[in-house]
Coordinates of C-alpha atoms in Angstrom, one line a residue:
X197 CA -13.3 54.7 -116.8
X198 CA -13.7 55.4 -120.5
X199 CA -9.3 55.5 -121.3
X200 CA -9.8 52.4 -119.6
X201 CA -13.0 51.1 -120.6
X202 CA -13.6 52.1 -123.8
X203 CA -16.5 49.9 -124.9
X204 CA -18.8 51.7 -122.8
X205 CA -19.0 54.7 -124.8
X206 CA -19.8 53.2 -127.7
X207 CA -23.6 51.7 -128.6
X208 CA -23.5 48.4 -130.2
X209 CA -24.2 45.6 -127.5
X210 CA -22.1 42.3 -126.6
X211 CA -20.3 40.4 -124.1
X212 CA -16.7 42.1 -124.0
X213 CA -13.6 40.3 -121.5
X214 CA -11.5 43.1 -119.9
X215 CA -8.2 42.5 -118.6
X216 CA -6.4 45.4 -116.5
X217 CA -2.6 44.9 -115.9
X218 CA -1.1 47.1 -112.8
X219 CA 1.9 47.3 -111.2
X220 CA 2.4 44.2 -108.5
X221 CA 2.7 46.8 -105.4
X222 CA -0.5 48.8 -105.5
X223 CA -2.8 48.5 -102.7
X224 CA -6.4 48.2 -104.2
X225 CA -8.9 51.1 -102.4
X226 CA -12.5 51.4 -102.5
X227 CA -13.8 55.2 -103.2
X228 CA -15.5 55.9 -100.3
X229 CA -18.4 58.7 -101.4
X230 CA -19.5 60.9 -98.5
X231 CA -22.9 62.0 -97.2
X232 CA -24.8 64.3 -98.8
X233 CA -27.7 65.1 -97.0
X234 CA -29.4 68.3 -99.8
X235 CA -29.9 65.4 -101.6
X236 CA -31.8 63.2 -99.8
X237 CA -34.8 61.8 -101.6
X238 CA -37.8 60.0 -100.6
X239 CA -40.1 57.7 -102.3
X240 CA -43.8 58.5 -102.3
X241 CA -45.3 54.9 -103.9
X242 CA -44.9 52.0 -106.1
X243 CA -47.9 51.4 -108.0
X244 CA -48.1 47.2 -109.4
X245 CA -48.4 47.4 -113.3
X246 CA -47.7 46.0 -116.5
X247 CA -48.4 42.7 -118.5
X248 CA -45.4 41.1 -116.9
X249 CA -46.1 42.6 -113.8
X250 CA -43.8 45.1 -111.9
X251 CA -43.2 48.6 -109.9
X252 CA -43.5 51.9 -110.8
X253 CA -42.2 54.2 -108.8
X254 CA -41.8 58.3 -108.0
X255 CA -38.8 60.0 -106.0
X256 CA -38.1 63.4 -104.9
X257 CA -37.3 65.6 -101.9
X258 CA -39.9 65.4 -98.7
X259 CA -41.1 69.0 -99.7
X260 CA -41.8 68.1 -103.2
X261 CA -43.3 64.7 -102.9
X262 CA -46.9 65.9 -102.9
X263 CA -46.1 66.9 -106.5
X264 CA -45.4 64.1 -107.6
X265 CA -49.2 62.4 -107.8
X266 CA -49.5 63.7 -112.0
X267 CA -46.0 62.6 -112.7
X268 CA -46.8 59.0 -111.2
X269 CA -50.8 59.3 -112.8
X270 CA -49.4 59.7 -116.1
X271 CA -46.2 57.3 -116.4
X272 CA -48.4 54.5 -115.4
X273 CA -51.0 55.3 -117.8
X274 CA -48.6 56.0 -120.6
X275 CA -46.1 53.0 -120.3
X276 CA -49.8 50.6 -120.1
X277 CA -50.3 52.2 -123.4
X278 CA -47.0 51.3 -125.3
X279 CA -46.5 47.8 -123.5
X280 CA -50.4 47.6 -125.5
X281 CA -49.3 49.3 -128.6
X282 CA -46.0 48.1 -129.5
X283 CA -47.1 44.3 -128.2
X284 CA -43.8 44.5 -125.9
X285 CA -44.2 44.5 -122.2
X286 CA -41.7 46.4 -120.1
X287 CA -38.9 44.2 -120.0
X288 CA -37.1 45.6 -116.4
X289 CA -39.0 44.9 -113.2
X290 CA -39.0 48.0 -111.9
X291 CA -39.7 52.0 -113.6
X292 CA -38.3 54.9 -111.0
X293 CA -38.6 58.2 -112.1
X294 CA -37.1 60.8 -109.7
X295 CA -37.2 64.7 -109.5
X296 CA -33.3 65.8 -108.7
X297 CA -32.9 69.2 -107.6
X298 CA -31.1 71.5 -110.1
X299 CA -30.3 68.3 -112.8
X300 CA -28.8 70.6 -115.8
X301 CA -31.1 69.0 -118.3
X302 CA -35.0 68.6 -118.7
X303 CA -34.5 64.6 -118.8
X304 CA -32.6 61.4 -119.0
X305 CA -33.6 57.9 -120.1
X306 CA -32.1 55.4 -118.0
X307 CA -33.3 52.3 -118.3
X308 CA -35.7 51.9 -115.1
X309 CA -34.3 55.0 -113.5
X310 CA -35.5 58.1 -115.3
X311 CA -33.6 61.5 -114.0
X312 CA -35.9 64.6 -114.6
X313 CA -34.8 68.1 -113.3
X314 CA -37.6 69.4 -111.4
X315 CA -39.9 71.3 -113.2
X316 CA -40.8 68.3 -115.6
X317 CA -41.9 66.0 -113.5
X318 CA -43.2 68.2 -110.1
X319 CA -47.0 69.4 -110.4
X320 CA -49.3 71.0 -107.9
X321 CA -52.7 71.5 -108.7
X322 CA -52.9 74.6 -106.5
X323 CA -50.6 76.6 -108.5
X324 CA -49.4 75.0 -111.5
X325 CA -50.6 76.0 -115.3
X326 CA -52.1 73.8 -117.4
X327 CA -49.5 74.9 -119.7
X328 CA -47.2 72.6 -116.6
X329 CA -49.1 69.8 -116.9
X330 CA -49.0 69.7 -120.2
X331 CA -45.1 70.0 -120.3
X332 CA -45.1 67.3 -117.6
X333 CA -46.7 65.3 -119.4
X334 CA -45.3 65.7 -122.6
X335 CA -41.7 65.2 -121.5
X336 CA -42.6 61.9 -119.3
X337 CA -44.5 60.5 -122.5
X338 CA -41.3 61.3 -124.1
X339 CA -38.5 59.7 -121.4
X340 CA -40.7 56.3 -121.2
X341 CA -41.4 56.3 -125.5
X342 CA -37.2 55.9 -125.2
X343 CA -37.6 53.0 -123.0
X344 CA -38.5 50.9 -126.4
X345 CA -36.8 53.4 -128.7
X346 CA -33.6 54.1 -127.2
X347 CA -32.9 51.5 -124.8
X348 CA -34.4 47.9 -125.8
X349 CA -33.1 48.8 -129.5
X350 CA -30.6 51.2 -129.2
X351 CA -28.6 53.0 -132.2
X352 CA -25.9 51.5 -133.7
X353 CA -24.0 54.4 -133.7
X354 CA -24.8 58.2 -133.4
X355 CA -25.1 59.4 -136.4
X356 CA -28.9 57.9 -136.3
X357 CA -29.4 59.5 -133.5
X358 CA -32.6 60.4 -134.8
X359 CA -33.8 56.7 -134.9
X360 CA -34.0 57.6 -130.8
X361 CA -35.1 61.4 -130.6
X362 CA -36.9 61.6 -133.5
X363 CA -39.4 58.6 -132.6
X364 CA -39.0 59.4 -129.1
X365 CA -40.3 63.2 -130.9
X366 CA -43.3 61.3 -132.9
X367 CA -44.5 58.9 -129.8
X368 CA -44.4 61.4 -126.9
X369 CA -47.8 63.1 -128.8
X370 CA -48.7 59.1 -128.6
X371 CA -48.6 58.8 -125.2
X372 CA -49.8 62.2 -123.9
X373 CA -52.9 61.8 -126.3
X374 CA -53.5 58.7 -124.6
X375 CA -53.7 60.7 -121.4
X376 CA -55.6 63.6 -122.7
X377 CA -57.5 63.0 -125.4
X378 CA -59.4 66.6 -125.5
X379 CA -56.0 67.8 -125.8
X380 CA -55.7 66.6 -130.2
X381 CA -52.1 66.5 -129.6
X382 CA -52.4 65.3 -133.2
X383 CA -53.3 68.6 -134.4
X384 CA -50.5 70.0 -132.6
X385 CA -47.9 68.6 -134.2
X386 CA -46.8 71.1 -136.8
X387 CA -46.6 74.1 -134.6
X388 CA -45.3 71.8 -131.7
X389 CA -42.3 70.4 -133.9
X390 CA -42.3 70.2 -138.0
X391 CA -42.8 74.4 -137.8
X392 CA -39.5 74.0 -135.6
X393 CA -38.3 72.0 -138.4
X394 CA -38.7 74.1 -141.1
X395 CA -37.2 77.2 -139.5
X396 CA -33.7 74.9 -138.5
X397 CA -33.6 73.2 -141.6
X398 CA -33.9 76.0 -143.9
X399 CA -30.6 77.4 -144.5
X400 CA -27.3 76.0 -146.0
X401 CA -25.6 75.3 -142.5
X402 CA -28.1 72.9 -141.9
X403 CA -27.2 69.0 -141.8
X404 CA -29.2 66.0 -143.0
X405 CA -30.8 63.9 -140.3
X406 CA -28.5 61.1 -140.9
X407 CA -25.4 62.5 -140.6
X408 CA -21.8 61.3 -140.4
X409 CA -20.0 61.5 -136.7
X410 CA -16.4 61.3 -136.4
X411 CA -15.6 62.9 -132.7
X412 CA -17.2 64.3 -129.7
X413 CA -17.8 67.9 -130.7
X414 CA -19.8 66.6 -133.7
X415 CA -21.9 64.2 -131.5
X416 CA -23.0 67.4 -129.4
X417 CA -23.9 68.9 -132.3
X418 CA -26.2 66.6 -133.4
X419 CA -28.8 67.5 -130.4
X420 CA -30.8 69.6 -132.0
X421 CA -34.1 70.8 -134.0
X422 CA -33.0 67.9 -136.7
X423 CA -32.6 64.4 -135.4
X424 CA -35.5 65.5 -133.0
X425 CA -38.3 67.9 -134.9
X426 CA -37.8 67.1 -138.4
X427 CA -36.8 63.2 -137.6
X428 CA -40.1 63.5 -135.6
X429 CA -41.9 64.8 -138.3
X430 CA -40.5 62.5 -141.3
X431 CA -41.5 59.5 -139.0
X432 CA -45.2 60.9 -138.9
X433 CA -45.1 61.3 -142.7
X434 CA -44.3 57.5 -143.7
X435 CA -47.3 56.6 -140.8
X436 CA -49.7 58.0 -143.0
X437 CA -48.1 56.4 -146.1
X438 CA -48.1 53.4 -144.9
X439 CA -51.5 53.8 -142.8
X440 CA -51.7 53.4 -138.7
X441 CA -52.0 49.9 -138.5
X442 CA -49.6 48.9 -141.0
X443 CA -46.8 51.1 -139.5
X444 CA -47.8 50.2 -136.1
X445 CA -47.3 46.2 -136.9
X446 CA -44.0 47.7 -138.8
X447 CA -43.1 48.8 -135.5
X448 CA -43.5 45.9 -133.8
X449 CA -41.2 43.6 -135.6
X450 CA -38.8 46.3 -135.9
X451 CA -38.8 46.2 -132.0
X452 CA -39.4 42.7 -131.2
X453 CA -36.8 42.0 -134.1
X454 CA -33.9 43.9 -132.7
X455 CA -34.5 43.8 -129.2
X456 CA -31.3 43.7 -126.5
X457 CA -29.3 44.7 -129.8
X458 CA -28.7 47.7 -132.4
X459 CA -30.2 48.9 -135.3
X460 CA -29.3 51.8 -138.4
X461 CA -32.1 53.3 -140.3
X462 CA -32.1 50.6 -142.2
X463 CA -33.5 48.4 -140.2
X464 CA -36.4 50.4 -139.6
X465 CA -37.5 50.3 -143.2
X466 CA -37.4 46.8 -144.0
X467 CA -39.2 46.4 -141.4
X468 CA -42.0 48.7 -142.6
X469 CA -40.9 47.3 -145.9
X470 CA -41.8 43.5 -145.6
X471 CA -45.1 44.7 -143.8
X472 CA -46.0 46.7 -145.9
X473 CA -45.8 44.2 -148.9
X474 CA -47.4 41.2 -146.0
X475 CA -50.7 43.7 -146.6
X476 CA -51.0 44.5 -149.6
X477 CA -50.0 48.4 -149.8
X478 CA -50.1 49.8 -153.3
X479 CA -47.1 51.8 -152.6
X480 CA -44.8 52.9 -156.1
X481 CA -41.3 53.0 -154.1
X482 CA -39.8 50.7 -151.6
X483 CA -40.0 52.4 -147.7
X484 CA -36.3 53.0 -148.4
X485 CA -36.4 54.8 -151.6
X486 CA -38.7 57.3 -149.6
X487 CA -36.7 57.6 -146.9
X488 CA -33.4 58.1 -148.3
X489 CA -34.4 61.2 -149.8
X490 CA -35.8 62.7 -146.6
X491 CA -33.0 61.6 -144.3
X492 CA -29.5 61.2 -146.9
X493 CA -30.1 64.9 -147.5
X494 CA -30.8 68.6 -145.9
X495 CA -33.6 70.6 -146.6
X496 CA -36.7 69.9 -147.8
X497 CA -38.7 71.0 -150.6
X498 CA -41.4 73.8 -151.3
X499 CA -44.0 72.7 -153.7
X500 CA -45.8 74.7 -156.2
X501 CA -49.0 74.0 -157.8
X502 CA -50.4 75.6 -160.7
X503 CA -53.5 75.3 -162.9
X504 CA -53.2 73.0 -165.9
X505 CA -55.5 72.8 -169.3
X506 CA -56.1 69.2 -168.4
X507 CA -55.4 69.1 -165.1
X508 CA -52.7 70.7 -162.0
X509 CA -49.0 71.0 -162.7
X510 CA -47.0 70.2 -159.4
X511 CA -43.6 71.0 -159.0
X512 CA -40.8 70.7 -156.3
X513 CA -37.8 73.2 -155.0
X514 CA -35.5 73.4 -152.9
X515 CA -36.2 76.1 -150.0
X516 CA -33.3 78.2 -148.5
X517 CA -34.4 81.4 -146.6
X518 CA -31.9 82.9 -147.9
X519 CA -30.4 80.8 -151.2
X520 CA -27.6 83.8 -152.1
X521 CA -26.0 82.9 -148.8
X522 CA -22.4 82.7 -149.0
X523 CA -22.2 79.5 -145.9
X524 CA -20.4 76.8 -147.5
X525 CA -22.4 74.0 -147.5
X526 CA -20.7 70.6 -145.4
X527 CA -22.9 68.6 -147.1
X528 CA -23.7 67.8 -150.5
X529 CA -27.3 66.2 -151.9
X530 CA -27.0 62.6 -153.6
X531 CA -30.3 63.0 -154.8
X532 CA -29.8 66.8 -156.3
X533 CA -32.4 68.0 -153.9
X534 CA -34.9 65.7 -155.0
X535 CA -37.6 64.3 -153.2
X536 CA -39.8 61.7 -152.9
X537 CA -43.5 63.2 -151.9
X538 CA -46.3 61.6 -150.8
X539 CA -49.1 64.4 -151.6
X540 CA -53.1 63.9 -151.3
X541 CA -55.5 66.3 -151.9
X542 CA -59.1 67.1 -151.3
X543 CA -61.9 69.2 -152.7
X544 CA -64.0 72.3 -151.3
X545 CA -67.4 69.0 -151.4
X546 CA -65.1 66.5 -149.6
X547 CA -62.9 68.4 -147.3
X548 CA -60.5 65.1 -146.4
X549 CA -57.1 65.6 -146.6
X550 CA -56.7 61.8 -144.4
X551 CA -56.7 59.8 -147.6
X552 CA -55.3 56.4 -147.6
X553 CA -52.2 54.9 -148.2
X554 CA -53.2 54.0 -152.1
X555 CA -55.0 57.4 -152.5
X556 CA -51.8 59.6 -152.5
X557 CA -50.1 61.2 -155.8
X558 CA -46.3 61.3 -155.7
X559 CA -43.7 63.9 -156.8
X560 CA -40.4 62.3 -157.7
X561 CA -39.3 64.9 -160.0
X562 CA -39.0 68.3 -160.5
X563 CA -41.7 69.0 -162.0
X564 CA -45.2 66.4 -162.7
X565 CA -48.6 67.1 -164.5

């Protein structure tokens, strides 16, 4: 199929005319798919939901159908929350989720028909653990977020894979927090994803979030902690810099402006920048200037703070787990491993790091005092 219709493997959206030439003595024959009894599935229930209406269904094998109740409950709540948060109705007439036996992936965000490994969708409240419940909820929230980030707006090419997976990683915390606010999901983000990114990105063999992709092997290589966990972490960072409402309004503009189209990371920066300016955010650098230092160079800084006579001296330095490693670095930094770092601080009497954007201090050179 890909050799005949190569455009199908590309992300850019558009209408194409396909012409296929064949020898005139060939006979057209349709391929008949044989019946496969052991993949029998049965619909559990369809629920009407959403701003514009629609049906939400869950599917599983007959002996597992009673274990889909939680998936239906979580899915309907999450998709309604995403509709409201992003101010965009789910555009399809239905959304189905199917638990597939022996599915090789955790899940796949096919638009309107998400496929799951059974352990990522089925839950039995009589024998399953709280950890099982958390896993099912998080995976469903992740895959449903892709209906907006990945399906409604698609990355233009694989080099911006993080626009899909980094956003899904971050937004899964939002969806899960909506369903289970008592879990305090955002408090778990550092240990759930950020620390994983720290470990994976602490070596010379790492790669930037945005990375050139020229062959299929490179595509597979970047489905890793950089695209997912580090991508989600830098999104979390810019959310704090801009503030929740400005961040949300920027995402609404990004999704509405590019729905049914393809995007690159500069499209996201431009959408956030326009809203930041409109809402009077006092940030000394553009969103692009800040975020390019985080997605176009690999690794991350360690920030050191020391007391000075009149205040504090703050320094940044590229962190490597083994700086003496002989590993050849495939990627070179366009910023000489200097990042634009937003910094907030608190005091023993205040004990509050969650400051508004105009309270953020910036470290943009190797050291500042």
